[in-house]
Short mmCIF file of C-alpha atoms in Angstrom, two decimals:
data_model
loop_
_atom_site.label_atom_id
_atom_site.label_comp_id
_atom_site.label_asym_id
_atom_site.label_seq_id
_atom_site.Cartn_x
_atom_site.Cartn_y
_atom_site.Cartn_z
CA UNK A 200 11.02 32.27 3.01
CA UNK A 201 9.21 29.97 0.65
CA UNK A 202 9.12 31.45 -2.90
CA UNK A 203 5.67 32.90 -3.67
CA UNK A 204 5.76 31.47 -7.21
CA UNK A 205 5.84 27.98 -5.66
CA UNK A 206 2.30 28.55 -4.41
CA UNK A 207 1.03 28.78 -7.98
CA UNK A 208 3.31 26.44 -9.86
CA UNK A 209 5.07 24.09 -7.44
CA UNK A 210 8.12 22.19 -8.60
CA UNK A 211 9.76 19.10 -7.22
CA UNK A 212 13.03 17.20 -7.45
CA UNK A 213 13.24 13.41 -7.12
CA UNK A 214 14.25 12.41 -3.60
CA UNK A 215 17.16 10.00 -3.22
CA UNK A 216 17.74 9.25 0.45
CA UNK A 217 21.53 9.35 0.51
CA UNK A 218 21.91 12.13 -2.05
CA UNK A 219 19.49 14.35 -0.09
CA UNK A 220 21.32 13.59 3.17
CA UNK A 221 24.72 14.34 1.63
CA UNK A 222 23.56 17.57 -0.01
CA UNK A 223 22.02 18.79 3.26
CA UNK A 224 25.27 17.99 5.08
CA UNK A 225 27.27 19.92 2.48
CA UNK A 226 24.95 22.93 2.72
CA UNK A 227 24.54 22.90 6.52
CA UNK A 228 27.50 20.94 7.93
CA UNK A 229 27.25 22.35 11.48
CA UNK A 230 23.50 21.83 11.98
CA UNK A 231 22.91 19.44 14.86
CA UNK A 232 21.09 16.15 15.36
CA UNK A 233 20.35 15.39 19.02
CA UNK A 234 19.31 11.98 20.35
CA UNK A 235 17.92 10.76 23.66
CA UNK A 236 19.75 7.40 23.58
CA UNK A 237 22.87 5.91 21.98
CA UNK A 238 22.37 4.09 18.68
CA UNK A 239 23.49 0.46 18.46
CA UNK A 240 24.04 0.68 14.70
CA UNK A 241 26.02 3.95 14.97
CA UNK A 242 27.67 4.02 18.42
CA UNK A 243 30.37 6.37 17.15
CA UNK A 244 28.04 9.34 16.78
CA UNK A 245 26.95 9.54 20.43
CA UNK A 246 24.02 11.73 21.48
CA UNK A 247 24.99 14.85 19.53
CA UNK A 248 26.20 14.83 15.95
CA UNK A 249 26.49 17.37 13.16
CA UNK A 250 24.98 16.81 9.74
CA UNK A 251 28.49 16.42 8.33
CA UNK A 252 29.51 13.82 10.92
CA UNK A 253 26.28 11.87 10.45
CA UNK A 254 26.72 11.85 6.66
CA UNK A 255 30.26 10.48 7.04
CA UNK A 256 29.00 7.70 9.33
CA UNK A 257 26.22 6.83 6.89
CA UNK A 258 28.70 6.59 4.03
CA UNK A 259 30.86 4.21 6.08
CA UNK A 260 27.87 1.94 6.68
CA UNK A 261 27.00 2.17 3.00
CA UNK A 262 30.45 0.94 2.06
CA UNK A 263 30.12 -1.86 4.61
CA UNK A 264 26.78 -2.89 3.10
CA UNK A 265 28.45 -3.08 -0.32
CA UNK A 266 31.29 -5.12 1.16
CA UNK A 267 28.72 -7.56 2.55
CA UNK A 268 27.43 -8.12 -0.99
CA UNK A 269 24.42 -5.83 -1.12
CA UNK A 270 23.98 -4.65 -4.70
CA UNK A 271 21.89 -1.99 -6.51
CA UNK A 272 18.23 -2.98 -6.63
CA UNK A 273 18.43 -5.48 -3.75
CA UNK A 274 15.66 -5.43 -1.14
CA UNK A 275 17.06 -4.78 2.34
CA UNK A 276 14.63 -5.16 5.24
CA UNK A 277 15.36 -2.91 8.24
CA UNK A 278 13.75 -4.71 11.18
CA UNK A 279 15.23 -3.47 14.44
CA UNK A 280 14.63 -1.36 17.51
CA UNK A 281 12.52 1.72 16.82
CA UNK A 282 15.28 4.32 17.04
CA UNK A 283 16.84 6.94 14.78
CA UNK A 284 19.49 4.55 13.47
CA UNK A 285 16.72 2.71 11.58
CA UNK A 286 16.55 5.73 9.31
CA UNK A 287 20.33 6.14 9.13
CA UNK A 288 20.58 2.49 8.05
CA UNK A 289 17.95 3.14 5.36
CA UNK A 290 20.07 6.02 4.06
CA UNK A 291 23.13 3.74 4.04
CA UNK A 292 21.15 1.13 2.10
CA UNK A 293 20.36 3.90 -0.40
CA UNK A 294 24.10 4.66 -0.61
CA UNK A 295 24.55 1.04 -1.73
CA UNK A 296 21.92 1.54 -4.43
CA UNK A 297 19.54 -0.93 -2.76
CA UNK A 298 15.93 -0.50 -1.65
CA UNK A 299 15.30 -0.01 2.09
CA UNK A 300 12.23 -1.97 3.24
CA UNK A 301 11.12 -0.65 6.62
CA UNK A 302 9.33 -3.13 8.90
CA UNK A 303 8.11 -2.32 12.40
CA UNK A 304 9.74 -4.27 15.24
CA UNK A 305 6.23 -4.62 16.72
CA UNK A 306 5.38 -7.23 14.08
CA UNK A 307 5.93 -10.88 14.96
CA UNK A 308 8.12 -13.40 13.12
CA UNK A 309 5.17 -15.15 11.48
CA UNK A 310 3.91 -11.89 9.97
CA UNK A 311 7.38 -10.81 8.80
CA UNK A 312 7.91 -14.24 7.24
CA UNK A 313 4.80 -13.74 5.09
CA UNK A 314 5.88 -10.22 4.18
CA UNK A 315 9.45 -11.29 3.38
CA UNK A 316 8.18 -13.92 0.94
CA UNK A 317 6.83 -11.12 -1.27
CA UNK A 318 10.32 -9.67 -1.74
CA UNK A 319 13.13 -10.73 -4.09
CA UNK A 320 15.80 -12.64 -2.14
CA UNK A 321 15.82 -9.97 0.57
CA UNK A 322 18.52 -9.10 3.02
CA UNK A 323 17.46 -8.40 6.61
CA UNK A 324 19.18 -6.05 9.08
CA UNK A 325 18.42 -6.61 12.77
CA UNK A 326 19.69 -5.87 16.27
CA UNK A 327 19.29 -7.21 19.80
CA UNK A 328 15.67 -6.02 19.99
CA UNK A 329 14.59 -8.30 17.14
CA UNK A 330 17.25 -11.01 17.32
CA UNK A 331 14.99 -13.76 18.68
CA UNK A 332 12.22 -13.09 16.16
CA UNK A 333 14.65 -12.95 13.25
CA UNK A 334 15.79 -16.49 13.99
CA UNK A 335 12.22 -17.67 13.32
CA UNK A 336 11.79 -15.80 10.01
CA UNK A 337 11.97 -18.45 7.28
CA UNK A 338 11.53 -16.34 4.14
CA UNK A 339 15.01 -14.77 4.41
CA UNK A 340 18.13 -16.84 3.82
CA UNK A 341 20.27 -17.16 6.94
CA UNK A 342 23.32 -15.85 5.07
CA UNK A 343 21.40 -12.66 4.28
CA UNK A 344 20.48 -11.86 7.88
CA UNK A 345 22.86 -9.15 9.07
CA UNK A 346 23.28 -8.14 12.70
CA UNK A 347 24.08 -4.43 13.06
CA UNK A 348 27.23 -5.37 14.98
CA UNK A 349 28.40 -7.56 12.08
CA UNK A 350 27.84 -4.65 9.70
CA UNK A 351 29.83 -2.30 11.94
CA UNK A 352 32.73 -4.76 12.06
CA UNK A 353 32.85 -5.34 8.31
CA UNK A 354 36.24 -4.42 6.82
CA UNK A 355 36.15 -2.27 3.68
CA UNK A 356 39.27 -2.77 1.60
CA UNK A 357 38.79 0.12 -0.80
CA UNK A 358 35.78 2.48 -0.65
CA UNK A 359 34.17 2.88 -4.07
CA UNK A 360 31.68 5.68 -3.43
CA UNK A 361 27.89 5.62 -3.73
CA UNK A 362 26.37 3.02 -6.07
CA UNK A 363 24.19 3.96 -9.01
CA UNK A 364 20.81 5.52 -8.26
CA UNK A 365 17.48 4.04 -9.34
CA UNK A 366 15.47 5.73 -12.09
CA UNK A 367 13.14 8.50 -10.97
CA UNK A 368 10.02 6.29 -11.14
CA UNK A 369 11.58 3.05 -9.91
CA UNK A 370 10.82 1.75 -6.45
CA UNK A 371 13.42 3.22 -4.11
CA UNK A 372 11.90 2.85 -0.62
CA UNK A 373 9.20 0.73 1.00
CA UNK A 374 7.12 1.10 4.12
CA UNK A 375 4.03 -0.85 5.12
CA UNK A 376 0.41 -0.38 6.12
CA UNK A 377 -0.62 -0.73 9.75
CA UNK A 378 -2.02 -4.21 9.28
CA UNK A 379 -5.14 -3.51 11.34
CA UNK A 380 -7.19 -5.81 9.08
CA UNK A 381 -4.60 -8.48 8.19
CA UNK A 382 -1.01 -8.91 7.01
CA UNK A 383 0.47 -5.46 6.28
CA UNK A 384 0.92 -4.45 2.64
CA UNK A 385 4.20 -3.03 1.33
CA UNK A 386 3.78 0.56 0.16
CA UNK A 387 6.29 1.27 -2.59
CA UNK A 388 7.67 4.79 -3.05
CA UNK A 389 9.69 6.21 -5.94
CA UNK A 390 12.11 9.16 -5.94
CA UNK A 391 9.38 11.11 -7.76
CA UNK A 392 6.58 10.38 -5.30
CA UNK A 393 8.81 11.12 -2.31
CA UNK A 394 10.02 14.33 -3.92
CA UNK A 395 6.48 15.68 -4.20
CA UNK A 396 5.84 14.89 -0.55
CA UNK A 397 8.93 16.86 0.40
CA UNK A 398 7.62 19.78 -1.66
CA UNK A 399 4.39 19.64 0.40
CA UNK A 400 6.29 19.50 3.68
CA UNK A 401 8.71 22.27 2.75
CA UNK A 402 5.78 24.57 2.10
CA UNK A 403 4.65 24.04 5.70
CA UNK A 404 8.16 24.39 7.14
CA UNK A 405 8.75 27.62 5.26
CA UNK A 406 6.82 29.48 7.98
CA UNK A 407 8.95 28.18 10.87
CA UNK A 408 11.92 30.12 12.28
CA UNK A 409 15.07 28.33 11.08
CA UNK A 410 16.83 29.13 14.35
CA UNK A 411 14.36 27.07 16.35
CA UNK A 412 14.95 23.46 17.33
CA UNK A 413 12.46 20.85 16.05
CA UNK A 414 11.62 17.90 18.33
CA UNK A 415 9.67 14.81 17.33
CA UNK A 416 8.72 11.29 18.25
CA UNK A 417 7.63 9.42 15.11
CA UNK A 418 7.85 5.77 14.12
CA UNK A 419 11.09 5.50 12.08
CA UNK A 420 9.55 2.86 9.79
CA UNK A 421 6.72 5.18 8.72
CA UNK A 422 7.00 7.07 5.42
CA UNK A 423 6.35 10.26 7.42
CA UNK A 424 9.75 9.87 9.11
CA UNK A 425 11.69 9.88 5.86
CA UNK A 426 9.82 12.86 4.43
CA UNK A 427 10.05 14.78 7.68
CA UNK A 428 13.80 14.31 8.08
CA UNK A 429 14.51 15.01 4.42
CA UNK A 430 12.49 18.24 4.60
CA UNK A 431 14.04 19.42 7.86
CA UNK A 432 17.57 18.76 6.63
CA UNK A 433 16.98 20.54 3.32
CA UNK A 434 16.41 23.73 5.36
CA UNK A 435 19.23 23.01 7.83
CA UNK A 436 17.06 22.73 10.95
CA UNK A 437 18.72 21.34 14.04
CA UNK A 438 16.46 18.69 15.54
CA UNK A 439 15.90 16.32 18.43
CA UNK A 440 14.72 12.76 17.87
CA UNK A 441 12.87 11.43 20.92
CA UNK A 442 13.08 7.67 20.73
CA UNK A 443 11.58 6.90 24.15
CA UNK A 444 8.01 8.26 24.49
CA UNK A 445 7.67 7.63 28.22
CA UNK A 446 6.55 10.74 30.05
CA UNK A 447 9.61 11.15 32.28
CA UNK A 448 11.92 11.02 29.26
CA UNK A 449 9.77 13.41 27.19
CA UNK A 450 9.72 15.89 30.07
CA UNK A 451 13.49 15.69 30.52
CA UNK A 452 14.14 16.18 26.79
CA UNK A 453 11.78 19.14 26.45
CA UNK A 454 13.24 20.86 29.50
CA UNK A 455 16.79 20.33 28.25
CA UNK A 456 16.32 21.39 24.63
CA UNK A 457 13.33 23.80 24.80
CA UNK A 458 12.17 23.09 21.22
CA UNK A 459 10.22 25.58 19.12
CA UNK A 460 8.19 22.82 17.44
CA UNK A 461 7.03 19.36 18.50
CA UNK A 462 5.56 16.58 16.36
CA UNK A 463 4.22 13.17 17.28
CA UNK A 464 1.43 10.70 16.66
CA UNK A 465 -1.97 11.85 17.94
CA UNK A 466 -2.22 9.17 20.63
CA UNK A 467 1.16 10.09 22.08
CA UNK A 468 0.12 13.73 22.24
CA UNK A 469 -3.06 12.74 24.06
CA UNK A 470 -1.06 10.69 26.54
CA UNK A 471 1.42 13.49 27.19
CA UNK A 472 -1.34 15.88 28.30
CA UNK A 473 -0.84 14.42 31.78
CA UNK A 474 2.50 16.28 31.75
CA UNK A 475 0.63 19.49 31.02
CA UNK A 476 -1.79 18.79 33.86
CA UNK A 477 1.13 18.45 36.27
CA UNK A 478 3.25 21.33 34.99
CA UNK A 479 2.42 23.19 31.74
CA UNK A 480 5.83 24.89 31.74
CA UNK A 481 7.24 21.69 30.20
CA UNK A 482 5.75 22.84 26.88
CA UNK A 483 6.20 26.59 27.29
CA UNK A 484 8.86 26.85 24.55
CA UNK A 485 6.69 25.08 21.96
CA UNK A 486 5.09 27.41 19.44
CA UNK A 487 4.13 24.77 16.87
CA UNK A 488 2.58 21.40 17.70
CA UNK A 489 2.13 19.04 14.78
CA UNK A 490 0.15 15.80 14.69
CA UNK A 491 0.05 13.64 11.60
CA UNK A 492 -2.30 11.38 9.69
CA UNK A 493 -5.07 11.28 12.29
CA UNK A 494 -7.52 13.42 14.21
CA UNK A 495 -7.07 14.83 17.73
CA UNK A 496 -9.83 16.01 20.06
CA UNK A 497 -10.19 19.73 20.68
CA UNK A 498 -9.39 19.50 24.39
CA UNK A 499 -5.98 18.04 23.65
CA UNK A 500 -5.17 20.77 21.13
CA UNK A 501 -6.22 23.49 23.56
CA UNK A 502 -4.07 22.06 26.34
CA UNK A 503 -0.94 22.36 24.21
CA UNK A 504 -1.85 25.82 22.96
CA UNK A 505 -2.60 27.08 26.48
CA UNK A 506 0.66 25.61 27.79
CA UNK A 507 2.72 27.51 25.22
CA UNK A 508 4.44 30.68 26.30
CA UNK A 509 4.14 32.16 22.79
CA UNK A 510 1.54 34.81 21.99
CA UNK A 511 0.00 32.93 19.04
CA UNK A 512 0.95 29.26 19.16
CA UNK A 513 -0.34 26.93 16.44
CA UNK A 514 -1.54 23.35 16.54
CA UNK A 515 -1.05 22.05 13.03
CA UNK A 516 -3.33 19.13 12.27
CA UNK A 517 -2.50 17.10 9.17
CA UNK A 518 -4.67 14.37 7.69
CA UNK A 519 -3.43 11.90 5.12
CA UNK A 520 -2.45 8.31 4.49
CA UNK A 521 0.78 6.48 3.85
CA UNK A 522 -0.33 5.72 0.30
CA UNK A 523 -0.86 9.40 -0.56
CA UNK A 524 1.21 11.25 2.01
CA UNK A 525 -0.03 14.36 3.85
CA UNK A 526 -3.24 15.59 2.21
CA UNK A 527 -5.09 18.33 4.09
CA UNK A 528 -3.90 20.70 6.77
CA UNK A 529 -5.50 22.95 9.33
CA UNK A 530 -3.74 25.49 11.55
CA UNK A 531 -5.60 25.72 14.87
CA UNK A 532 -5.13 28.57 17.35
CA UNK A 533 -6.71 29.32 20.70
CA UNK A 534 -9.11 31.67 18.95
CA UNK A 535 -10.05 29.46 16.02
CA UNK A 536 -10.85 26.49 18.26
CA UNK A 537 -13.57 28.52 19.98
CA UNK A 538 -15.61 28.36 16.79
CA UNK A 539 -14.78 24.92 15.42
CA UNK A 540 -14.72 21.24 16.30
CA UNK A 541 -12.00 18.66 15.89
CA UNK A 542 -13.73 16.85 13.02
CA UNK A 543 -12.78 19.59 10.58
CA UNK A 544 -9.39 18.47 9.23
CA UNK A 545 -8.72 21.38 6.90
CA UNK A 546 -8.07 21.89 3.20
CA UNK A 547 -5.92 20.42 0.46
CA UNK A 548 -2.78 22.24 -0.63
CA UNK A 549 -3.26 23.98 -4.01
CA UNK A 550 -1.53 22.27 -6.95
CA UNK A 551 -0.39 19.40 -4.69
CA UNK A 552 -3.28 17.61 -2.95
CA UNK A 553 -7.08 17.47 -3.25
CA UNK A 554 -9.86 15.56 -1.50
CA UNK A 555 -13.46 14.88 -2.40
CA UNK A 556 -16.40 12.94 -0.94
CA UNK A 557 -18.30 10.54 -3.21
CA UNK A 558 -21.08 7.97 -3.06
CA UNK A 559 -20.50 4.25 -3.66
CA UNK A 560 -20.68 4.78 -7.43
CA UNK A 561 -18.00 7.49 -7.33
CA UNK A 562 -20.30 10.47 -7.86
CA UNK A 563 -19.19 13.58 -5.93
CA UNK A 564 -21.62 14.42 -3.14
CA UNK A 565 -22.83 17.92 -2.26
CA UNK A 566 -21.42 19.66 0.78
CA UNK A 567 -22.82 18.33 4.04
CA UNK A 568 -23.47 14.81 2.72
CA UNK A 569 -21.49 11.92 4.23
CA UNK A 570 -19.69 9.55 1.90
CA UNK A 571 -16.34 8.03 0.99
CA UNK A 572 -13.26 10.27 1.15
CA UNK A 573 -11.13 10.08 -1.99
CA UNK A 574 -7.70 11.64 -2.43
CA UNK A 575 -5.66 13.01 -5.31
CA UNK A 576 -1.98 13.54 -4.57
CA UNK A 577 1.12 14.19 -6.64
CA UNK A 578 2.97 12.23 -3.98
CA UNK A 579 0.87 9.08 -4.25
CA UNK A 580 2.85 5.86 -3.78
CA UNK A 581 3.69 3.67 -6.77
CA UNK A 582 1.92 0.46 -5.73
CA UNK A 583 1.58 -2.26 -3.11
CA UNK A 584 4.68 -4.32 -3.83
CA UNK A 585 3.71 -7.89 -4.69
CA UNK A 586 0.00 -7.00 -4.47
CA UNK A 587 -0.38 -4.63 -7.38
CA UNK A 588 -3.99 -5.62 -8.12
CA UNK A 589 -5.08 -4.63 -4.60
CA UNK A 590 -3.56 -1.20 -5.16
CA UNK A 591 -5.25 -0.70 -8.53
CA UNK A 592 -8.64 -1.69 -7.10
CA UNK A 593 -8.39 1.27 -4.74
CA UNK A 594 -8.00 3.75 -7.62
CA UNK A 595 -10.80 5.38 -9.60
CA UNK A 596 -9.79 7.78 -12.38
CA UNK A 597 -6.68 8.75 -10.45
CA UNK A 598 -8.53 9.19 -7.14
CA UNK A 599 -7.50 7.03 -4.18
CA UNK A 600 -10.19 5.50 -1.95
CA UNK A 601 -9.01 6.39 1.55
CA UNK A 602 -11.28 3.90 3.30
CA UNK A 603 -12.53 6.80 5.44
CA UNK A 604 -15.98 8.35 5.72
CA UNK A 605 -16.57 12.07 5.95
CA UNK A 606 -18.09 15.13 4.33
CA UNK A 607 -17.14 18.45 2.81
CA UNK A 608 -18.43 21.17 5.10
CA UNK A 609 -20.23 24.33 3.91
CA UNK A 610 -16.90 26.17 4.12
CA UNK A 611 -15.21 23.61 1.86
CA UNK A 612 -13.02 21.85 4.39
CA UNK A 613 -12.90 18.11 4.98
CA UNK A 614 -14.63 16.67 8.05
CA UNK A 615 -13.52 13.17 9.06
CA UNK A 616 -16.13 10.86 10.58
CA UNK A 617 -14.95 7.23 10.58
CA UNK A 618 -13.06 4.44 8.91
CA UNK A 619 -15.46 2.57 6.62
CA UNK A 620 -14.63 -0.72 8.36
CA UNK A 621 -15.45 0.82 11.77
CA UNK A 622 -18.95 2.11 10.96
CA UNK A 623 -21.58 1.38 13.61
CA UNK A 624 -25.29 1.45 12.86
CA UNK A 625 -27.07 4.59 14.08
CA UNK A 626 -23.76 6.29 14.90
CA UNK A 627 -22.85 9.02 12.41
CA UNK A 628 -19.29 9.38 13.69
CA UNK A 629 -17.60 7.27 16.33
CA UNK A 630 -14.68 9.73 16.23
CA UNK A 631 -16.97 12.64 17.13
CA UNK A 632 -18.32 10.73 20.15
CA UNK A 633 -14.79 9.81 21.23
CA UNK A 634 -13.74 13.46 20.92
CA UNK A 635 -16.71 14.66 22.99
CA UNK A 636 -16.00 12.17 25.76
CA UNK A 637 -12.29 13.03 25.91
CA UNK A 638 -13.03 16.77 25.84
CA UNK A 639 -15.55 16.60 28.69
CA UNK A 640 -14.21 13.80 30.87
CA UNK A 641 -10.71 14.89 31.81
CA UNK A 642 -10.07 11.80 33.94
CA UNK A 643 -9.88 9.71 30.75
CA UNK A 644 -6.86 9.49 28.42
CA UNK A 645 -8.29 7.08 25.85
CA UNK A 646 -11.78 6.43 24.49
CA UNK A 647 -12.41 3.99 21.65
CA UNK A 648 -15.81 2.98 20.31
CA UNK A 649 -15.98 -0.56 18.91
CA UNK A 650 -18.74 -3.07 18.24
CA UNK A 651 -20.13 -5.83 20.42
CA UNK A 652 -20.85 -9.24 18.88
CA UNK A 653 -24.38 -7.92 18.19
CA UNK A 654 -23.06 -4.76 16.49
CA UNK A 655 -23.88 -2.36 19.32
CA UNK A 656 -21.53 0.54 20.20
CA UNK A 657 -19.13 -0.47 22.97
CA UNK A 658 -16.96 2.21 24.60
CA UNK A 659 -13.53 1.09 25.81
CA UNK A 660 -11.80 3.64 28.03
CA UNK A 661 -8.57 4.20 29.92
CA UNK A 662 -8.37 6.25 33.10
CA UNK A 663 -5.44 8.67 33.43
CA UNK A 664 -2.75 7.88 35.97
CA UNK A 665 -3.70 9.16 39.41
CA UNK A 666 -7.37 9.58 38.44
CA UNK A 667 -10.49 7.56 39.20
CA UNK A 668 -13.49 6.75 37.05
CA UNK A 669 -16.23 9.33 37.72
CA UNK A 670 -19.40 7.38 37.01
CA UNK A 671 -21.79 10.28 37.62
CA UNK A 672 -19.89 12.39 35.08
CA UNK A 673 -19.85 9.50 32.58
CA UNK A 674 -23.58 8.85 32.62
CA UNK A 675 -24.39 12.55 32.50
CA UNK A 676 -22.10 12.98 29.49
CA UNK A 677 -23.55 10.09 27.47
CA UNK A 678 -27.19 10.89 28.27
CA UNK A 679 -27.70 12.83 25.02
CA UNK A 680 -25.60 10.50 22.85
CA UNK A 681 -26.70 7.43 20.91
CA UNK A 682 -27.23 4.51 23.29
CA UNK A 683 -23.86 3.10 24.35
CA UNK A 684 -23.02 -0.09 26.21
CA UNK A 685 -21.52 0.22 29.69
CA UNK A 686 -17.85 1.11 29.23
CA UNK A 687 -15.06 -1.43 29.44
CA UNK A 688 -12.04 -0.14 31.34
CA UNK A 689 -8.55 -1.08 30.17
CA UNK A 690 -5.10 0.19 31.15
CA UNK A 691 -3.68 2.44 28.42
CA UNK A 692 -0.92 -0.09 27.72
CA UNK A 693 -3.44 -2.89 27.05
CA UNK A 694 -4.95 -1.29 23.95
CA UNK A 695 -3.58 -3.13 20.87
CA UNK A 696 -1.79 -0.56 18.71
CA UNK A 697 0.09 -0.12 15.48
CA UNK A 698 3.65 1.24 15.25
CA UNK A 699 2.16 4.75 15.07
CA UNK A 700 0.04 4.18 18.21
CA UNK A 701 -3.28 3.86 16.37
CA UNK A 702 -5.64 1.55 18.20
CA UNK A 703 -6.27 -1.68 16.27
CA UNK A 704 -10.03 -1.63 16.61
CA UNK A 705 -10.74 -5.01 15.02
CA UNK A 706 -8.20 -6.68 17.26
CA UNK A 707 -9.63 -4.85 20.28
CA UNK A 708 -13.08 -6.20 19.43
CA UNK A 709 -11.66 -9.71 19.25
CA UNK A 710 -9.90 -9.32 22.60
CA UNK A 711 -13.08 -8.10 24.26
CA UNK A 712 -15.08 -11.01 22.92
CA UNK A 713 -12.39 -13.33 24.21
CA UNK A 714 -12.81 -11.94 27.73
CA UNK A 715 -9.57 -9.96 27.85
CA UNK A 716 -11.12 -7.20 29.99
CA UNK A 717 -13.95 -6.46 32.35
CA UNK A 718 -17.02 -4.30 31.89
CA UNK A 719 -17.85 -1.72 34.51
#
């Protein structure tokens, strides 16, 4: 169990990717990692591998990276298929003393070319999924583009062991922002900042039965993936990485492994409720459901809780940002959701994270007043690499401007209303309206409120597979809401999304204005 003294005076150790992986393997060599598909960068490990076997494979790749010429401090872009071996390659890059730079395979060659130009003579690791795009990336020297197969075939004459580690406050790992408003920014993390995030996550995991299996589907290029895996392995949890989020695969994996806990991005969890509608027993083993960095409507949370076969299952909702890590947390149960709404995101973790709501001048607002959400986190990232001034402009006396709007409720918890860039006149919270529509109209599996060219609120919806649009129910539901335009109907797959399945609202607005869909 988590030491009680840690609640009052938390401590942290710097996180080095390879060192943490190796230490976890030494402490829990037989703990298992399960996969739903073979890994092209690590074909030797198959679908089931122990911590010890995985650590040995990572060390081999690390030696092969060194043999290729990768040196301590080098930037190494990992730009490949979105599977678990992306993370294992990052750990191998850490073995070589270099800096893993995680880039989503969803991004196009033009975008990655701009991003690569910010780095120092970067290397780039790719596979068949990104091969064609890599050929068009001009900011990386051809000799520094490494196919995963070439890495695997590299001959190591004499292994030399792990390279030197970076200093505790040096940049040791980079992820990127979603890029919903332009070219993504590189978020730079240090061993110190990552270590504090692991401390936060370990506090949450301390309440979970170590004998239970943890299952998750998370973007491997997101900072959440690194912190989640590092935290799980420090406790010796066996876990299942679900690389393919399609419903038939998710159902097969959950039936085979019967996990105790399940984590994914909010929009995946919303989509998977169709599985619950067909057969809730798929999720009967799951006691803990965990969604990260975004809000989920109450109806979705209740579906998972009601599907669980446990007496008191928990839906753990975490709100945060990549720049600051997880910030506030709220544990929802069947009982608690009777008396609350989904806008309440929870509370900061004492001694680790705090949030406040301020006006445009930075003055804290009283409870119940809407304003800008600011964050204070011991795990805050170091900077935006190559765009340091943009990072500093977001800071005010150590507080990070989240870009979100919300309020502190009378009970002291944070309520999330909107992104500042998504505000619509005369609509207090687009997220609250989206929640209400999803909660009441069960034939929908996506609702997004964007702006027309005139700035009016435009709903864009997706109808669940096997369902039809119920117009009478729609108009009855919106009758007491702010005036909305007639909804635009899109297939779920047509919504432009980030690597973590967030809808790119600005891009969606542009697509609608370009006639990419039809209004009802």
